[in-house]
Structure formats: structure tokens, C-alpha cells
CSV table of C-alpha atoms in Angstrom, one decimal:
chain,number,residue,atom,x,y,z
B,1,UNK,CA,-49.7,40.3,50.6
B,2,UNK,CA,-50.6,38.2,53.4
B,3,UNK,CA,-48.7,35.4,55.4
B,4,UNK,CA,-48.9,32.3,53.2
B,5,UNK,CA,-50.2,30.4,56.2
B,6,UNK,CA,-52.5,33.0,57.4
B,7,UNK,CA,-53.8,32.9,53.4
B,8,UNK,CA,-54.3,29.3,53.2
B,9,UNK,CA,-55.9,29.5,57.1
B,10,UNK,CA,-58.5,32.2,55.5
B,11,UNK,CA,-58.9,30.2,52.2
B,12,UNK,CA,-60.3,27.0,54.8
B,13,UNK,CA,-62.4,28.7,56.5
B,14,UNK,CA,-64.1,31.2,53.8
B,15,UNK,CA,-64.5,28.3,50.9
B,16,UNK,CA,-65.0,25.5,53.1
B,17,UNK,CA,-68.1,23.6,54.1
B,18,UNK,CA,-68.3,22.0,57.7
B,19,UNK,CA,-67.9,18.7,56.6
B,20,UNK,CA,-68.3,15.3,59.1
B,21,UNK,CA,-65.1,14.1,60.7
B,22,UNK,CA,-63.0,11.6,59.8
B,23,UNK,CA,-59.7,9.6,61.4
B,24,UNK,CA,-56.8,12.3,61.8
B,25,UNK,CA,-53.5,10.6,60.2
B,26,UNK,CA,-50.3,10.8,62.4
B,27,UNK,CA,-51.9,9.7,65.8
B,28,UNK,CA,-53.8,11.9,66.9
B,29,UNK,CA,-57.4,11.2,68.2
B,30,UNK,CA,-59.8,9.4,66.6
B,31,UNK,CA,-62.1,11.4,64.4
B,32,UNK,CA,-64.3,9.0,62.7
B,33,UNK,CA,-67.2,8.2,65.4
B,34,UNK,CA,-68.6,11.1,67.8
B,35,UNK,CA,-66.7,10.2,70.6
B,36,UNK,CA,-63.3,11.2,68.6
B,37,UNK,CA,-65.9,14.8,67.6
B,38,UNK,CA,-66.8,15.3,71.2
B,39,UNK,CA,-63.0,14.9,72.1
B,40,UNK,CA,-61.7,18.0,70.7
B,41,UNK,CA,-65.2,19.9,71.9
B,42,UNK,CA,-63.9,19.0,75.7
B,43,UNK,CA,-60.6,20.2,75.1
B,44,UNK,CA,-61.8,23.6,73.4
B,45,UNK,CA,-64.6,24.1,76.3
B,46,UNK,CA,-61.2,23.6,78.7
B,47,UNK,CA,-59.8,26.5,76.5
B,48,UNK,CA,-63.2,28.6,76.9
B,49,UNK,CA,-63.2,27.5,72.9
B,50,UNK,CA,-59.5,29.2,72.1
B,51,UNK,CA,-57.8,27.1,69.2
B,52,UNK,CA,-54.6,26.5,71.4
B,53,UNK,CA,-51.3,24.7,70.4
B,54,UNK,CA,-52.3,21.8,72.6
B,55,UNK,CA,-55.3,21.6,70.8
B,56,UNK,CA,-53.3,21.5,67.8
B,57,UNK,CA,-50.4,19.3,68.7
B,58,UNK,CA,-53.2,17.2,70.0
B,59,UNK,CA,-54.5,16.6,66.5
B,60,UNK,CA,-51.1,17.3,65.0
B,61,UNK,CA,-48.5,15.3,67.6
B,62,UNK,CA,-45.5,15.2,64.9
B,63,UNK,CA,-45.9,19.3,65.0
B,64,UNK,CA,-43.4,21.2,66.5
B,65,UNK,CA,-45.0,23.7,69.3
B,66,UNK,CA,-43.9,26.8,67.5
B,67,UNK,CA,-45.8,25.3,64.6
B,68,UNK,CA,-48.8,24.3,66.5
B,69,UNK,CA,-48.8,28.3,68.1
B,70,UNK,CA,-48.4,29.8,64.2
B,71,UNK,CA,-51.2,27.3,63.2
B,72,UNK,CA,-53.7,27.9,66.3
B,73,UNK,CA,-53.4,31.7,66.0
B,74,UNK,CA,-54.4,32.0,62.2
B,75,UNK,CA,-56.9,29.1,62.5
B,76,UNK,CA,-58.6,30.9,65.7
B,77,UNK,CA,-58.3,33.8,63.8
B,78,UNK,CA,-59.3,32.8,60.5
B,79,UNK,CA,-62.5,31.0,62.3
B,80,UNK,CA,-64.2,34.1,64.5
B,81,UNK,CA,-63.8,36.0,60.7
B,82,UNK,CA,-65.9,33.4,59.7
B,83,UNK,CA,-68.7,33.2,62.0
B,84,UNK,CA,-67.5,29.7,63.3
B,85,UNK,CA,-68.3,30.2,66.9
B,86,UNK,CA,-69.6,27.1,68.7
B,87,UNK,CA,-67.3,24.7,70.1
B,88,UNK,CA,-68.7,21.6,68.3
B,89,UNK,CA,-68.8,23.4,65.3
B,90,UNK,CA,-65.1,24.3,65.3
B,91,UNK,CA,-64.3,20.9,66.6
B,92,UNK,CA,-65.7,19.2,63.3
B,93,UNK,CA,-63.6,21.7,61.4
B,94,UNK,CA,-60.7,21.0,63.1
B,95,UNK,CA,-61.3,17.4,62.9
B,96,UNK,CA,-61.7,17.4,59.5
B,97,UNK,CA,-58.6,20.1,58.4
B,98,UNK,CA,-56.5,18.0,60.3
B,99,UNK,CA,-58.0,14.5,58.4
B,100,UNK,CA,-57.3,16.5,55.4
B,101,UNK,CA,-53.6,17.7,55.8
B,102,UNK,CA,-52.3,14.6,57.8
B,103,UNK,CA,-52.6,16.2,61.3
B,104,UNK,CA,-51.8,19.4,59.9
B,105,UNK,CA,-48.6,18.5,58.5
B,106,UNK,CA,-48.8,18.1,55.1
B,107,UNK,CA,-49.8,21.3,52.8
B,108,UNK,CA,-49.5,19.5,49.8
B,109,UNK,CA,-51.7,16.3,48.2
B,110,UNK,CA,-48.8,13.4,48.6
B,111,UNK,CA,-49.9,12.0,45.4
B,112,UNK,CA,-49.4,13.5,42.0
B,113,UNK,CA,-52.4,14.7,41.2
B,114,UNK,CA,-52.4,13.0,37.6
B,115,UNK,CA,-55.3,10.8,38.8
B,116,UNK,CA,-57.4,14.2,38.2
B,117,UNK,CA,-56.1,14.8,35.2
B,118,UNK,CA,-59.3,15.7,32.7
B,119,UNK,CA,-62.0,15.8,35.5
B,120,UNK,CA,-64.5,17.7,34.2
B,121,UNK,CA,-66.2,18.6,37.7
B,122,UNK,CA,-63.1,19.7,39.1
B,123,UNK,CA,-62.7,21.8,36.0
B,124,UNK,CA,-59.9,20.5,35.3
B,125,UNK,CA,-60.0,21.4,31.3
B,126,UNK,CA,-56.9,22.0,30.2
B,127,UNK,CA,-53.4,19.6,30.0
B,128,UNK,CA,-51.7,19.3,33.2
B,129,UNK,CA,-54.6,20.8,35.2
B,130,UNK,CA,-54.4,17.5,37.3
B,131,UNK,CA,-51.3,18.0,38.8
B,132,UNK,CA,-51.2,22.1,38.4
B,133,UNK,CA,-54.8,22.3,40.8
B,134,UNK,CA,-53.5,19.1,43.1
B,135,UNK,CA,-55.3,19.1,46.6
B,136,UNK,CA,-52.9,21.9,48.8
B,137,UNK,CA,-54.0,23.7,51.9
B,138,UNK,CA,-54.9,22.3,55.4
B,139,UNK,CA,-58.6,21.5,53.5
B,140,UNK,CA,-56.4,20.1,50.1
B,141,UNK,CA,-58.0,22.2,47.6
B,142,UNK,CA,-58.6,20.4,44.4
B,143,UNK,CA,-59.5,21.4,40.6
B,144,UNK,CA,-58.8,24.0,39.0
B,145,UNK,CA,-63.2,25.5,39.6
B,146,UNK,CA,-62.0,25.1,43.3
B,147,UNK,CA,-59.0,27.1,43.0
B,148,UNK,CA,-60.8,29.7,41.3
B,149,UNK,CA,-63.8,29.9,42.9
B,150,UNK,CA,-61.3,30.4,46.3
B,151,UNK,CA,-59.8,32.9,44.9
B,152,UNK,CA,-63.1,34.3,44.2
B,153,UNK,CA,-63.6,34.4,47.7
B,154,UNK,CA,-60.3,35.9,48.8
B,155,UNK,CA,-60.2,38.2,46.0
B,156,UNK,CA,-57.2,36.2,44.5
B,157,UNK,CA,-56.4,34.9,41.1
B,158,UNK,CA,-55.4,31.4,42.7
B,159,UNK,CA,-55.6,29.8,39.3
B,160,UNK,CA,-52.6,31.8,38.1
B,161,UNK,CA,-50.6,32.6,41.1
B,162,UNK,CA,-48.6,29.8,41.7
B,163,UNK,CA,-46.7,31.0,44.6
B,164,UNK,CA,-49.2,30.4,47.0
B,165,UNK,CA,-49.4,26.4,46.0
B,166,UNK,CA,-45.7,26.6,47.6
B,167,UNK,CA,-46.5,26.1,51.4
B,168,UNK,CA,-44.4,25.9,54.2
């Protein structure tokens, strides 16, 4: 079995859509205008477009730098298996894993999950599905379709392996 990190890094990048950036929590820079975008793009052109700790820590500052390494290995990783190779195009994913996880420190939806308790389009179908499929992973994975259909993609049953939802 793999890592759990390098799992949940290759669960990000293989179910996950680029999506548009947003505001990174815990201080890091801002994501939500182009500015923020074009930010992290300098800084991975400076690193000849190498996810780096500093990169990391920069989007992460509360990170310890043996955290940031673990995390910018298996996300640089994780990324070339992926086919994301430009830089702006890994700097929106960054942008928007580390929006997503709290500057890449939190693996785990804060909240309970019981506000997607019976949400059909999460597939969420069955009692306690809410809190069971809570958002987890740096992209905070949600429902229990999503789950499954990243499972799908890892060639995992997510749905019924708990252990994974368990990170660091």
C-alpha cells in the first residue's frame, strides 16, 4: 500500500479538476485575484517549475519544513504523473489545494459534515453518509460518488476503506 500522503497527493491530482484560485487560509499569499495566481508562477519559474518546500511553506507558513519537503516531493510528483506541466497551471493547483486544506494543514473538513447529510448529488444515500464521506484530502473530497469515483481512479475502494480518511 502506498504512503497515506503520497495516496491522498495522487487522489488530488488524478480526480481533480483545475479549478480558479481562491484566498489561502493561515497567511500565506493571496489567491483570490491574478496577482496572488501569478505569485506562486514567479516563484515556481525561480524553481525551473520544481514544487519546493519554500514554495510550500510559502502557501503553508504554519508548516514545519520537514512537512513542507514530504508535501512538495509527492505533490511534484503526483503532478508530472498527471500531465500538470506548465507553471501557471500548477500554480492554480497549488493555489487552490492549499485554499482547500488551510494552507495545507488541515486533511480533514473542520466541520462535521452533518450539513451533507442526505445530499443526493454528493450521493450521499445512506444514514451517516454526511459525516462518513466529510471533505478529507488536500482537495477535501466530499460525498460518498466522490469517494468512489476516486477510488475508481486509484483503483481503490475509498468508500469502504476507512483507514485512508485517517491523515496525518
Amino acid at each position: 500500500m502506498l504512503p497515506l500522503l503520497t495516496l491522498l497527493a495522487l487522489l488530488t491530482v488524478r480526480f481533480t479538476v483545475v479549478a480558479q484560485p481562491a484566498e489561502a487560509v493561515g497567511g500565506g499569499p493571496r489567491l483570490q485575484d491574478k496577482s496572488g495566481l501569478y505569485a506562486i508562477e514567479r516563484l515556481l519559474g525561480r524553481a525551473r517549475g520544481k514544487i519546493t518546500s519554500d514554495l510550500i511553506r510559502k502557501l503553508g507558513p504554519t508548516l514545519s519544513l520537514e512537512r513542507a519537503a514530504e508535501i512538495a516531493r509527492v505533490l511534484d510528483a503526483a503532478m508530472a504523473e498527471a500531465g500538470i506541466k506548465t507553471n501557471i497551471a500548477k500554480a492554480a493547483f497549488l493555489a487552490q489545494l492549499a485554499h482547500e486544506s488551510g494552507g495545507f494543514k488541515y486533511m480533514e473538513e473542520i466541520a462535521s459534515g452533518a450539513d451533507y447529510e442526505g445530499r443526493a448529488d454528493l450521493g450521499n444515500t445512506q444514514p451517516g453518509d454526511g459525516v462518513r464521506f466529510k471533505g478529507r484530502g488536500f482537495i477535501q473530497v466530499t460525498g460518498r460518488s466522490n469517494y468512489t469515483n476516486a477510488g475508481r481512479a486509484l483503483g481503490l475502494d475509498l468508500a469502504a476503506l476507512p483507514a485512508w480518511r485517517k491523515a496525518e
